[in-house]
Coordinates of C-alpha atoms in Angstrom, one line a residue:
Chain A
M79 CA -75.0 291.5 201.7
S80 CA -72.2 289.0 201.2
D81 CA -70.0 291.4 199.2
V82 CA -69.5 294.1 201.9
P83 CA -66.8 296.3 200.4
R84 CA -68.5 296.4 197.0
A85 CA -71.8 297.2 198.6
G86 CA -70.1 300.0 200.5
S87 CA -68.7 301.6 197.4
L88 CA -72.1 301.3 195.6
A89 CA -73.7 303.1 198.4
F90 CA -71.4 306.2 197.9
L91 CA -71.8 306.5 194.1
T92 CA -73.1 309.8 192.6
I93 CA -76.4 309.7 190.6
H94 CA -74.5 310.2 187.4
E95 CA -72.0 307.4 188.1
A96 CA -74.9 305.0 189.1
R97 CA -76.8 306.1 185.9
E98 CA -73.9 305.1 183.7
M99 CA -73.4 301.8 185.5
L100 CA -77.1 301.0 185.3
D101 CA -77.3 301.8 181.7
N102 CA -74.3 299.8 180.6
G103 CA -75.4 296.8 182.7
Q104 CA -72.6 296.9 185.3
V105 CA -75.0 297.0 188.2
S106 CA -78.7 296.4 188.8
S107 CA -81.1 298.7 190.6
E108 CA -81.6 295.8 193.1
E109 CA -77.9 295.8 193.9
L110 CA -77.8 299.6 194.4
T111 CA -80.9 299.4 196.6
K112 CA -79.6 296.5 198.6
A113 CA -76.3 298.4 199.1
A114 CA -78.3 301.4 200.5
L115 CA -80.5 299.1 202.7
A116 CA -77.3 297.4 204.0
Q117 CA -76.0 300.9 205.1
I118 CA -79.3 301.4 206.8
D119 CA -79.1 298.1 208.6
R120 CA -75.6 298.8 209.7
H121 CA -75.8 302.5 210.8
E122 CA -79.4 303.6 211.2
G123 CA -79.4 302.6 214.9
E124 CA -76.6 305.1 215.5
V125 CA -77.5 307.8 212.9
H126 CA -81.3 307.8 213.1
A127 CA -81.8 309.4 209.7
F128 CA -85.2 307.8 209.1
V129 CA -88.7 308.0 210.6
S130 CA -90.0 305.2 208.5
I131 CA -88.1 302.8 206.2
T132 CA -89.8 301.1 203.2
P133 CA -87.5 298.3 202.1
E134 CA -90.2 296.2 200.4
R135 CA -91.5 299.0 198.4
A136 CA -87.9 300.0 197.5
L137 CA -87.0 296.5 196.3
E138 CA -90.2 296.3 194.4
S139 CA -89.4 299.5 192.5
A140 CA -85.8 298.4 192.0
R141 CA -86.9 295.1 190.5
D142 CA -89.4 296.9 188.3
F143 CA -86.6 298.9 186.9
D144 CA -84.5 295.8 186.4
R145 CA -87.3 294.1 184.6
R146 CA -87.9 297.1 182.3
R147 CA -84.2 297.2 181.5
A148 CA -84.1 293.5 180.8
G149 CA -87.0 294.0 178.4
G150 CA -85.0 296.5 176.5
E151 CA -86.7 299.7 177.8
G152 CA -84.6 302.8 178.2
P153 CA -84.6 304.7 181.5
R154 CA -87.5 306.9 182.2
S155 CA -85.2 309.6 183.5
P156 CA -81.7 310.1 184.9
L157 CA -83.1 309.2 188.3
D158 CA -84.7 305.9 187.2
G159 CA -83.8 303.0 189.4
I160 CA -81.8 305.1 191.9
P161 CA -82.5 304.7 195.7
M162 CA -83.3 307.9 197.6
S163 CA -85.3 309.3 200.5
L164 CA -87.7 312.1 201.3
K165 CA -87.9 314.4 204.3
D166 CA -90.9 313.5 206.4
V167 CA -92.7 316.8 205.6
L168 CA -93.3 315.7 202.0
I169 CA -96.6 314.0 201.6
T170 CA -96.5 310.5 200.3
R171 CA -99.5 308.4 199.5
G172 CA -99.9 305.4 201.7
V173 CA -96.6 306.1 203.6
T174 CA -97.0 307.7 207.1
T175 CA -95.9 311.4 207.0
T176 CA -95.3 312.7 210.5
C177 CA -93.4 316.0 210.1
G178 CA -91.5 314.9 213.2
S179 CA -94.6 315.7 215.3
R180 CA -96.8 313.7 217.7
H181 CA -99.7 315.4 216.0
L182 CA -99.2 313.4 212.8
E183 CA -97.9 310.1 214.4
N184 CA -100.5 308.1 212.5
F185 CA -101.1 310.3 209.5
V186 CA -101.2 308.4 206.3
P187 CA -101.7 310.8 203.4
P188 CA -104.3 309.9 200.7
F189 CA -102.2 311.5 197.9
D190 CA -98.7 312.2 196.8
G191 CA -97.3 315.8 196.8
T192 CA -96.1 317.1 193.4
V193 CA -92.4 316.6 194.1
P194 CA -92.8 313.0 195.4
A195 CA -95.2 312.3 192.5
R196 CA -92.7 313.6 189.9
L197 CA -89.8 311.6 191.4
M198 CA -91.9 308.4 191.4
E199 CA -92.8 309.0 187.8
A200 CA -89.1 309.5 187.1
G201 CA -88.5 306.0 188.6
A202 CA -87.1 307.0 192.0
V203 CA -86.7 304.1 194.4
L204 CA -88.0 305.3 197.8
L205 CA -86.1 303.9 200.8
G206 CA -88.1 305.8 203.4
K207 CA -88.9 309.1 205.1
N208 CA -86.3 311.2 206.8
N209 CA -86.3 312.5 210.4
C210 CA -86.5 316.2 210.8
D211 CA -87.1 319.0 213.3
E212 CA -90.9 319.1 214.1
F213 CA -92.7 320.9 211.2
A214 CA -89.2 321.8 209.9
M215 CA -88.5 324.2 212.8
G216 CA -85.0 324.0 214.0
S217 CA -81.3 323.9 213.0
S218 CA -80.2 320.7 214.5
T219 CA -82.9 317.9 214.1
E220 CA -83.0 317.8 217.9
N221 CA -86.7 318.9 217.8
S222 CA -88.2 315.8 216.3
A223 CA -90.7 313.9 218.5
W224 CA -89.0 310.8 217.4
G225 CA -85.5 311.6 218.7
V226 CA -82.4 313.3 217.4
S227 CA -80.6 312.4 214.2
R228 CA -76.8 312.2 214.4
N229 CA -74.0 313.5 212.1
P230 CA -72.3 310.6 210.4
W231 CA -69.0 312.5 210.6
D232 CA -69.2 312.5 214.4
T233 CA -72.3 311.0 216.0
A234 CA -71.9 313.1 219.1
R235 CA -72.8 316.1 216.9
V236 CA -75.9 317.3 215.1
P237 CA -76.4 316.9 211.4
G238 CA -77.9 320.4 211.2
G239 CA -81.5 321.0 210.5
S240 CA -84.2 321.0 209.9
S241 CA -83.6 318.5 207.2
G242 CA -80.9 316.7 209.2
G243 CA -82.2 313.2 208.6
S244 CA -82.1 313.8 204.8
A245 CA -78.5 315.0 205.0
A246 CA -77.4 312.3 207.4
A247 CA -78.9 309.6 205.2
V248 CA -77.0 310.6 202.1
A249 CA -73.8 311.3 204.1
A250 CA -74.0 307.7 205.5
G251 CA -74.6 306.1 202.1
M252 CA -78.3 305.4 202.8
G253 CA -79.4 306.3 199.3
L254 CA -77.7 308.4 196.6
Y255 CA -79.8 311.6 197.2
S256 CA -82.6 312.9 199.3
L257 CA -85.1 315.8 199.3
G258 CA -85.3 318.3 202.0
T259 CA -87.0 321.7 202.5
D260 CA -85.4 325.1 203.1
T261 CA -87.4 327.9 204.8
G262 CA -84.4 329.6 206.5
G263 CA -81.5 327.3 205.5
S264 CA -82.8 323.9 206.3
V265 CA -81.3 322.3 203.2
R266 CA -78.1 324.4 202.9
Q267 CA -77.0 324.2 206.6
P268 CA -77.3 320.5 207.1
A269 CA -75.6 320.0 203.7
S270 CA -72.7 322.1 205.0
L271 CA -72.5 320.2 208.3
C272 CA -72.7 316.8 206.6
G273 CA -70.3 317.5 203.7
L274 CA -72.9 317.4 200.9
V275 CA -74.2 319.7 198.1
G276 CA -77.6 321.2 199.2
L277 CA -79.6 323.3 196.9
K278 CA -82.4 325.7 197.7
P279 CA -84.0 326.6 194.4
T280 CA -85.6 330.0 193.7
Y281 CA -88.9 330.7 195.5
G282 CA -91.5 329.6 192.8
R283 CA -89.1 327.2 191.0
V284 CA -90.4 324.0 192.6
S285 CA -94.0 323.3 193.5
R286 CA -94.8 323.0 197.2
Y287 CA -98.1 321.1 196.7
G288 CA -98.0 318.3 199.3
L289 CA -95.2 320.0 201.3
V290 CA -96.7 320.5 204.8
A291 CA -96.5 324.3 205.2
F292 CA -94.2 326.0 207.7
A293 CA -93.8 329.6 206.4
S294 CA -95.5 329.8 203.0
S295 CA -93.7 332.9 201.6
L296 CA -90.3 331.2 202.3
D297 CA -90.6 327.4 202.0
Q298 CA -88.8 325.7 199.1
I299 CA -88.0 322.0 198.4
G300 CA -84.4 321.1 197.4
P301 CA -82.1 318.2 197.0
F302 CA -79.1 316.8 199.0
T303 CA -76.6 315.2 196.6
R304 CA -72.9 314.3 196.6
D305 CA -72.1 316.8 193.8
A306 CA -73.4 319.7 191.8
L307 CA -74.1 317.6 188.7
D308 CA -76.4 315.4 190.7
A309 CA -78.2 318.5 192.1
A310 CA -78.8 319.6 188.5
L311 CA -80.2 316.2 187.6
V312 CA -82.7 316.2 190.6
L313 CA -83.7 319.8 190.0
E314 CA -84.5 319.0 186.3
A315 CA -86.9 316.4 187.6
I316 CA -88.7 318.5 190.2
A317 CA -88.7 322.0 188.8
G318 CA -91.5 323.7 186.8
Q319 CA -94.9 325.1 187.1
D320 CA -97.7 323.1 188.8
P321 CA -101.4 323.8 188.6
Y322 CA -101.7 322.7 192.2
D323 CA -99.3 325.4 193.5
S324 CA -100.2 329.0 192.4
T325 CA -96.8 330.2 193.6
S326 CA -94.9 327.9 191.2
Q327 CA -93.9 330.1 188.3
P328 CA -94.3 329.7 184.5
V329 CA -90.5 330.0 183.9
G330 CA -88.8 327.6 181.6
V331 CA -86.6 324.9 183.2
P332 CA -83.1 324.8 181.6
N333 CA -81.2 321.5 181.0
Y334 CA -79.0 322.2 184.0
S335 CA -76.9 319.0 183.6
A336 CA -76.1 319.8 180.0
I337 CA -75.1 323.4 181.0
L338 CA -72.7 322.0 183.6
R339 CA -71.2 319.3 181.3
E340 CA -70.7 322.0 178.7
S341 CA -69.1 324.6 181.0
G342 CA -66.9 322.1 183.0
R343 CA -64.3 323.8 185.1
S344 CA -64.4 327.2 183.3
L345 CA -65.7 330.2 185.1
Q346 CA -64.7 332.6 182.4
G347 CA -67.1 335.6 182.3
I348 CA -68.6 334.8 185.7
R349 CA -68.4 337.7 188.3
V350 CA -68.4 336.5 191.8
G351 CA -69.2 338.8 194.7
V352 CA -67.9 338.7 198.3
R353 CA -69.4 341.0 200.9
R354 CA -67.0 343.7 202.0
G355 CA -65.8 342.8 205.5
A356 CA -67.5 339.3 205.3
F357 CA -64.5 337.7 207.1
D358 CA -63.6 340.4 209.5
G359 CA -63.6 339.4 213.1
A360 CA -63.6 335.7 212.3
G361 CA -62.6 333.6 215.3
G362 CA -63.9 336.3 217.7
T363 CA -67.1 335.9 219.6
E364 CA -68.6 332.6 220.7
G365 CA -71.0 331.3 218.0
G366 CA -69.7 333.9 215.5
L367 CA -67.8 333.1 212.3
N368 CA -65.2 330.4 213.1
A369 CA -61.7 331.2 211.9
E370 CA -61.2 327.9 210.0
V371 CA -64.6 328.2 208.3
A372 CA -63.6 331.8 207.2
A373 CA -60.2 330.6 205.9
A374 CA -61.7 327.7 203.9
V375 CA -64.3 329.9 202.2
Q376 CA -61.7 332.5 201.4
E377 CA -59.4 329.9 199.9
A378 CA -62.4 328.6 197.9
V379 CA -62.9 332.1 196.5
R380 CA -59.2 332.2 195.4
Q381 CA -59.7 328.9 193.6
L382 CA -62.8 330.3 191.8
A383 CA -60.6 333.2 190.7
E384 CA -58.1 330.7 189.3
L385 CA -60.9 329.0 187.4
G386 CA -61.5 332.3 185.6
A387 CA -64.1 334.0 187.8
E388 CA -63.8 337.8 188.4
V389 CA -64.0 338.4 192.1
R390 CA -65.6 341.7 193.3
E391 CA -66.4 343.2 196.7
I392 CA -70.0 344.0 197.2
D393 CA -72.2 345.7 199.9
L394 CA -75.4 344.2 201.3
P395 CA -75.9 346.4 204.3
S396 CA -79.4 345.2 205.2
L397 CA -78.2 341.7 205.7
D398 CA -77.3 342.7 209.3
Y399 CA -81.0 342.8 210.0
A400 CA -82.1 339.8 208.0
L401 CA -82.1 337.3 210.8
A402 CA -84.2 339.5 213.1
A403 CA -86.7 340.1 210.3
Y404 CA -86.8 336.3 209.6
Y405 CA -87.5 335.4 213.2
I406 CA -90.6 337.6 213.0
I407 CA -91.9 336.7 209.5
A408 CA -91.3 332.9 209.7
P409 CA -92.9 332.4 213.1
A410 CA -95.8 334.7 212.1
E411 CA -96.6 332.6 209.1
A412 CA -96.1 329.4 211.1
S413 CA -98.5 330.5 213.8
S414 CA -101.1 330.9 211.1
N415 CA -100.3 327.7 209.2
L416 CA -100.2 325.6 212.3
A417 CA -103.6 326.8 213.4
R418 CA -104.9 323.8 211.4
Y419 CA -103.6 321.3 214.1
D420 CA -106.8 321.6 216.1
G421 CA -107.5 317.8 216.4
M422 CA -110.7 318.1 214.3
K423 CA -110.1 316.6 210.8
Y424 CA -106.9 314.7 211.2
G425 CA -104.0 314.1 213.5
Y426 CA -103.9 314.0 217.3
R427 CA -106.9 314.9 219.4
D428 CA -106.5 315.1 223.2
P429 CA -108.8 312.9 225.2
D430 CA -109.9 316.1 227.1
A431 CA -112.7 316.9 224.6
R432 CA -115.2 318.5 226.9
N433 CA -115.8 321.3 224.4
S434 CA -113.9 322.6 221.3
V435 CA -111.8 325.2 223.1
N436 CA -110.6 322.8 225.8
S437 CA -110.0 320.2 223.2
M438 CA -107.9 322.5 221.1
L439 CA -105.9 323.8 224.1
A440 CA -105.1 320.3 225.3
T441 CA -104.5 318.9 221.8
R442 CA -102.0 321.6 221.0
E443 CA -100.4 321.5 224.4
H444 CA -99.7 317.8 224.1
G445 CA -99.3 317.5 220.4
F446 CA -96.5 320.1 219.8
G447 CA -93.0 320.1 221.1
P448 CA -91.1 323.0 222.7
E449 CA -89.7 324.7 219.6
V450 CA -93.0 324.7 217.7
K451 CA -94.6 326.2 220.8
R452 CA -91.9 328.9 220.9
R453 CA -92.5 329.8 217.2
I454 CA -96.3 329.8 217.5
M455 CA -96.0 332.1 220.6
L456 CA -93.5 334.4 218.9
G457 CA -95.6 334.6 215.7
T458 CA -98.8 335.1 217.5
Y459 CA -97.2 337.8 219.7
A460 CA -95.8 339.6 216.6
L461 CA -99.2 339.6 214.9
S462 CA -101.3 340.5 218.0
A463 CA -103.1 343.8 218.5
G464 CA -100.7 346.6 219.4
Y465 CA -97.5 344.8 218.2
Y466 CA -98.3 344.3 214.5
E467 CA -96.8 347.6 213.3
A468 CA -93.7 347.4 215.5
F469 CA -92.9 343.8 214.6
Y470 CA -94.6 342.2 211.6
K471 CA -94.8 345.3 209.4
K472 CA -91.3 346.4 210.4
A473 CA -89.9 343.0 209.5
Q474 CA -91.7 343.1 206.1
Q475 CA -90.2 346.5 205.4
V476 CA -86.7 345.2 206.3
R477 CA -87.5 342.3 204.0
T478 CA -88.0 344.8 201.2
L479 CA -84.5 346.3 201.9
V480 CA -82.9 342.9 201.9
A481 CA -84.5 342.0 198.5
Q482 CA -83.4 345.4 197.1
D483 CA -79.8 344.8 198.4
F484 CA -79.6 341.6 196.4
K485 CA -81.1 343.1 193.3
R486 CA -78.5 345.9 193.4
A487 CA -75.7 343.4 194.0
F488 CA -76.8 341.2 191.2
E489 CA -76.4 344.1 188.8
E490 CA -72.7 343.9 189.5
V491 CA -72.1 340.2 190.0
D492 CA -73.5 336.9 188.9
A493 CA -73.1 335.0 192.1
I494 CA -72.4 335.8 195.8
I495 CA -70.2 333.7 198.0
D496 CA -70.6 333.4 201.8
P497 CA -70.1 330.7 204.4
T498 CA -73.2 328.5 204.7
S499 CA -72.9 328.1 208.5
P500 CA -70.7 330.2 210.9
T501 CA -69.4 326.9 212.4
V502 CA -69.0 323.3 211.7
A503 CA -71.4 320.8 213.3
F504 CA -72.0 321.6 217.0
R505 CA -72.5 319.1 219.8
I506 CA -75.9 317.5 220.5
G507 CA -77.5 319.4 223.3
E508 CA -75.1 322.4 223.0
K509 CA -77.7 325.0 221.9
L510 CA -80.9 323.2 222.8
D511 CA -81.7 325.3 225.9
D512 CA -80.6 328.6 224.2
P513 CA -83.0 329.3 221.4
L514 CA -81.3 332.6 220.4
A515 CA -78.0 330.8 220.0
M516 CA -79.7 328.2 217.8
Y517 CA -81.3 330.9 215.7
L518 CA -78.0 332.6 215.1
T519 CA -76.7 329.5 213.3
D520 CA -79.0 330.6 210.4
I521 CA -77.4 334.0 210.0
Y522 CA -75.9 333.3 206.6
T523 CA -78.8 331.3 205.1
V524 CA -82.0 333.3 205.9
P525 CA -81.3 336.3 203.6
A526 CA -81.8 334.1 200.5
N527 CA -85.2 333.0 201.8
L528 CA -86.3 336.5 202.5
A529 CA -85.2 337.6 199.0
G530 CA -86.4 334.4 197.3
V531 CA -83.1 333.9 195.5
P532 CA -81.5 330.4 195.0
G533 CA -78.6 329.2 197.0
V534 CA -76.4 326.1 197.1
S535 CA -74.0 324.9 199.8
V536 CA -70.8 323.1 198.5
P537 CA -68.2 321.3 200.6
C538 CA -65.0 323.4 200.8
G539 CA -62.9 321.9 203.5
F540 CA -62.7 320.3 207.0
S541 CA -62.0 321.5 210.5
D542 CA -61.0 318.8 213.0
G543 CA -62.6 316.2 210.6
L544 CA -65.9 318.0 210.3
P545 CA -67.1 319.4 206.9
I546 CA -67.2 323.1 206.0
G547 CA -69.6 324.5 203.4
M548 CA -69.4 327.4 201.0
Q549 CA -72.7 329.0 200.0
V550 CA -73.2 330.3 196.5
L551 CA -76.2 332.6 195.9
G552 CA -77.7 333.6 192.6
R553 CA -80.3 335.7 190.8
H554 CA -84.0 334.7 190.8
F555 CA -84.4 331.6 188.5
D556 CA -80.6 331.5 187.8
E557 CA -79.8 328.2 189.4
A558 CA -77.7 327.4 186.4
T559 CA -75.0 329.9 187.3
I560 CA -74.7 328.9 191.0
L561 CA -74.6 325.2 190.0
R562 CA -72.0 326.1 187.4
V563 CA -69.8 327.7 190.1
A564 CA -70.3 324.7 192.4
H565 CA -69.6 322.3 189.6
A566 CA -66.4 324.0 188.4
Y567 CA -65.1 324.1 192.0
Q568 CA -65.8 320.4 192.3
Q569 CA -63.8 319.7 189.2
V570 CA -60.6 320.9 191.0
T571 CA -61.4 319.9 194.6
D572 CA -62.2 316.6 196.2
W573 CA -63.8 317.6 199.5
H574 CA -67.1 316.2 198.2
R575 CA -65.5 312.8 197.6
Q576 CA -64.7 312.2 201.3
T577 CA -66.9 309.9 203.2
P578 CA -67.3 309.5 207.0
S579 CA -65.7 306.5 208.7
L580 CA -68.8 305.4 210.7
A581 CA -68.0 302.8 213.4
Chain B
M260 CA -89.5 342.0 229.1
L261 CA -92.7 339.9 228.9
T262 CA -94.9 339.2 231.9
Q263 CA -96.4 335.8 232.6
E264 CA -99.8 337.4 232.0
E265 CA -98.8 338.5 228.5
V266 CA -97.5 334.9 227.8
R267 CA -100.8 333.5 228.9
H268 CA -102.8 336.0 226.8
V269 CA -100.8 335.2 223.7
A270 CA -101.1 331.4 224.4
M271 CA -104.9 331.8 224.6
L272 CA -104.9 333.7 221.3
A273 CA -103.0 330.7 219.8
R274 CA -105.3 328.2 221.5
L275 CA -102.1 326.7 223.0
G276 CA -102.3 325.1 226.4
L277 CA -99.2 325.7 228.5
S278 CA -98.1 324.4 231.9
D279 CA -97.0 326.9 234.5
E280 CA -93.4 325.8 234.0
E281 CA -93.7 326.4 230.2
V282 CA -95.2 329.8 230.8
E283 CA -92.1 330.8 232.8
T284 CA -89.6 329.3 230.3
L285 CA -91.3 330.9 227.4
R286 CA -91.4 334.3 229.2
S287 CA -87.7 334.3 229.6
Q288 CA -86.8 332.7 226.2
L289 CA -89.2 334.9 224.2
G290 CA -87.9 337.9 226.1
Q291 CA -84.3 337.2 224.9
V292 CA -85.4 336.7 221.3
L293 CA -87.5 339.9 221.3
E294 CA -84.5 341.8 222.8
Y295 CA -82.4 340.6 219.8
I296 CA -85.2 341.4 217.3
D297 CA -85.3 345.0 218.7
I298 CA -82.3 345.8 216.4
L299 CA -84.9 346.2 213.7
Q300 CA -86.0 349.5 215.3
A301 CA -82.7 351.0 214.3
V302 CA -83.5 350.7 210.6
D303 CA -85.2 353.6 208.9
T304 CA -88.2 352.2 207.1
S305 CA -90.3 355.3 206.9
A306 CA -90.2 355.3 203.1
V307 CA -90.2 351.5 202.5
D308 CA -93.1 349.4 201.4
P309 CA -93.6 346.0 203.2
T310 CA -92.9 342.8 201.2
A311 CA -95.3 339.9 201.9
Q312 CA -93.9 337.7 199.1
V313 CA -91.2 338.2 196.5
L314 CA -92.9 336.9 193.3
S315 CA -94.1 339.4 190.7
S316 CA -97.2 337.3 189.8
R317 CA -100.4 338.3 191.4
N318 CA -103.9 336.7 191.2
V319 CA -103.5 333.3 189.7
S320 CA -106.6 331.6 188.4
R321 CA -107.3 328.2 186.9
P322 CA -110.1 327.1 184.6
D323 CA -113.4 326.8 186.6
A324 CA -113.9 323.2 185.6
A325 CA -115.3 320.3 187.7
R326 CA -112.9 317.6 188.7
P327 CA -113.0 314.7 191.1
S328 CA -112.2 315.3 194.7
L329 CA -111.2 312.9 197.4
P330 CA -113.9 310.3 198.1
P331 CA -115.3 310.6 201.6
D332 CA -113.7 307.4 202.9
Q333 CA -110.3 308.7 202.0
A334 CA -111.0 312.2 203.3
L335 CA -112.2 310.8 206.6
A336 CA -109.5 308.1 206.9
N337 CA -107.3 310.2 209.2
A338 CA -110.1 311.8 211.3
P339 CA -109.8 311.4 215.0
G340 CA -113.6 311.2 215.2
R341 CA -116.1 310.2 212.5
E342 CA -119.8 309.6 212.2
G343 CA -121.1 308.4 208.9
E344 CA -119.8 310.8 206.3
F345 CA -119.0 313.5 208.8
F346 CA -116.2 314.6 211.1
R347 CA -117.2 314.1 214.7
V348 CA -115.9 317.0 216.8
P349 CA -116.2 318.2 220.4
A350 CA -119.1 320.5 221.3
V351 CA -118.6 324.0 220.1
M352 CA -121.2 325.4 222.5
E353 CA -120.4 325.0 226.2
E354 CA -124.1 324.7 227.1
T355 CA -124.9 321.5 225.2
G356 CA -123.2 319.5 228.0
E357 CA -122.5 316.7 225.5
A358 CA -119.1 315.2 225.0
G359 CA -119.4 315.6 221.3
S360 CA -121.8 316.5 218.6
S361 CA -121.8 315.4 215.1
G362 CA -121.5 317.8 212.2
A363 CA -119.4 318.7 209.3
A364 CA -116.3 320.7 210.1
T365 CA -115.5 321.7 206.6
E366 CA -113.6 325.0 206.9
G367 CA -111.8 324.4 203.7
G368 CA -109.0 322.2 202.7
D369 CA -105.3 322.5 203.2
E370 CA -103.3 323.9 200.4

């Protein structure tokens, strides 16, 4: 790029800003795409947000948009001509999809998943596939077979995980949005750590067809964007029932962006809940809730009240047990889902193929990394004879209590506020050898997955130059309200407009 | 606390090969996680039904109509072993003594 400053600013536009500029002829899709590719050229070596980059395909899609526009055609959707990327667990026809695993190093899917297909039909310009923790298991993107991704705000720190590459890409201006997946916080937590909006839709809102399964009763696909209005635009494109995923629900998809534009900064009539004692003990134990995170979220709640929201204290007593239940249920489902990596039909097969059992043992020993092995072992243990009642069934019963707590709370309030992550981004390597400490970083995000409710993380401050995120949870299929809260907050704050100063 | 023997037993159930070093690391790490998870035993769940998934919908069916499936060449394109229109897999029976035997391994597609 010859015009570096301009390219830089193009790389950090929101989708809705870019849409306006594309539609009034101020910019071409090729310029937007080249600005994103220039960011990749400059910073990918340091950030490592991608597993594969598809510049030729991207420029071809961009020029296709520009030709259609020159021919007088209107945009196919608000996302038409806009550069973006996809987490490498989302199946893309003809583009290698590795899930961050050696098992799938050379796996080239013969079809598109539903979300990639809907985005391509909407005119999305695919820049590439994002690095992630192997099979989406992790909270730091240190568990990828292809190396760690780094946080653009401080490259000595993690971007969060498991969708860390997707978050790092958008934070570094490598595309205007990206898609991740959230099984226990894997969109919301990296969004928090990278200063972005990250939305986990309701379980059943978005089709998972073509999402490589981790824990099927928890997995959802959601966007990383710079603001809530952009999240609304992406959700409109990907939500809705799909005949290829029986868990996607026949629930109408509202025009979220119109709702946000209509409601603006007003939160009149919205009741916001804060857990009683949520911020007690902040700044205490190592790895517990950080004092600056607590202060930023509390200040954000005060601002929501100023915007007209009624703030109430609520009780969700079962949440104390949600993380323990999650770390039975998710590994149990994973151990079943990952049985398919046996080296028979696709993926890695170990040369030790004397017979099928030896082949499977060796294939799985050498194909999986340490975290995936831990989860398979934990899940298999919890499901094995003699332990099923004490672990798996118990965890499912606690899951019922968590879901009931949310149901009761949502009779009193329309949205619940929490921190997204107990701390800002931690250092690479800091928690790698301590799985329990790593799991505890998900403490605020897993309850939403257990209950299936939607959640969004919104930037609400900084601590030592690192972003802090506030989490907004809502009722089943009521993404409109949580996006409304996020949008109103962003009308009066500018945390989400900050960009990292990469070297 | 887990024993190495239990770790090896679970690994065999999962068809997961582990080095001796991994067995010991997993024994200690899984032990710590299980110790944390033990807080669940403090919850009274005697009158609580388990939740496997949170949707209200149950059996979902689609019209029983024929539609095209993946052509064999595409379905086999990622196979680590192939023979004609079949997946080539390692011998299932120890006794055959062959390195591999051809046959279809069609235990159903991925969702």
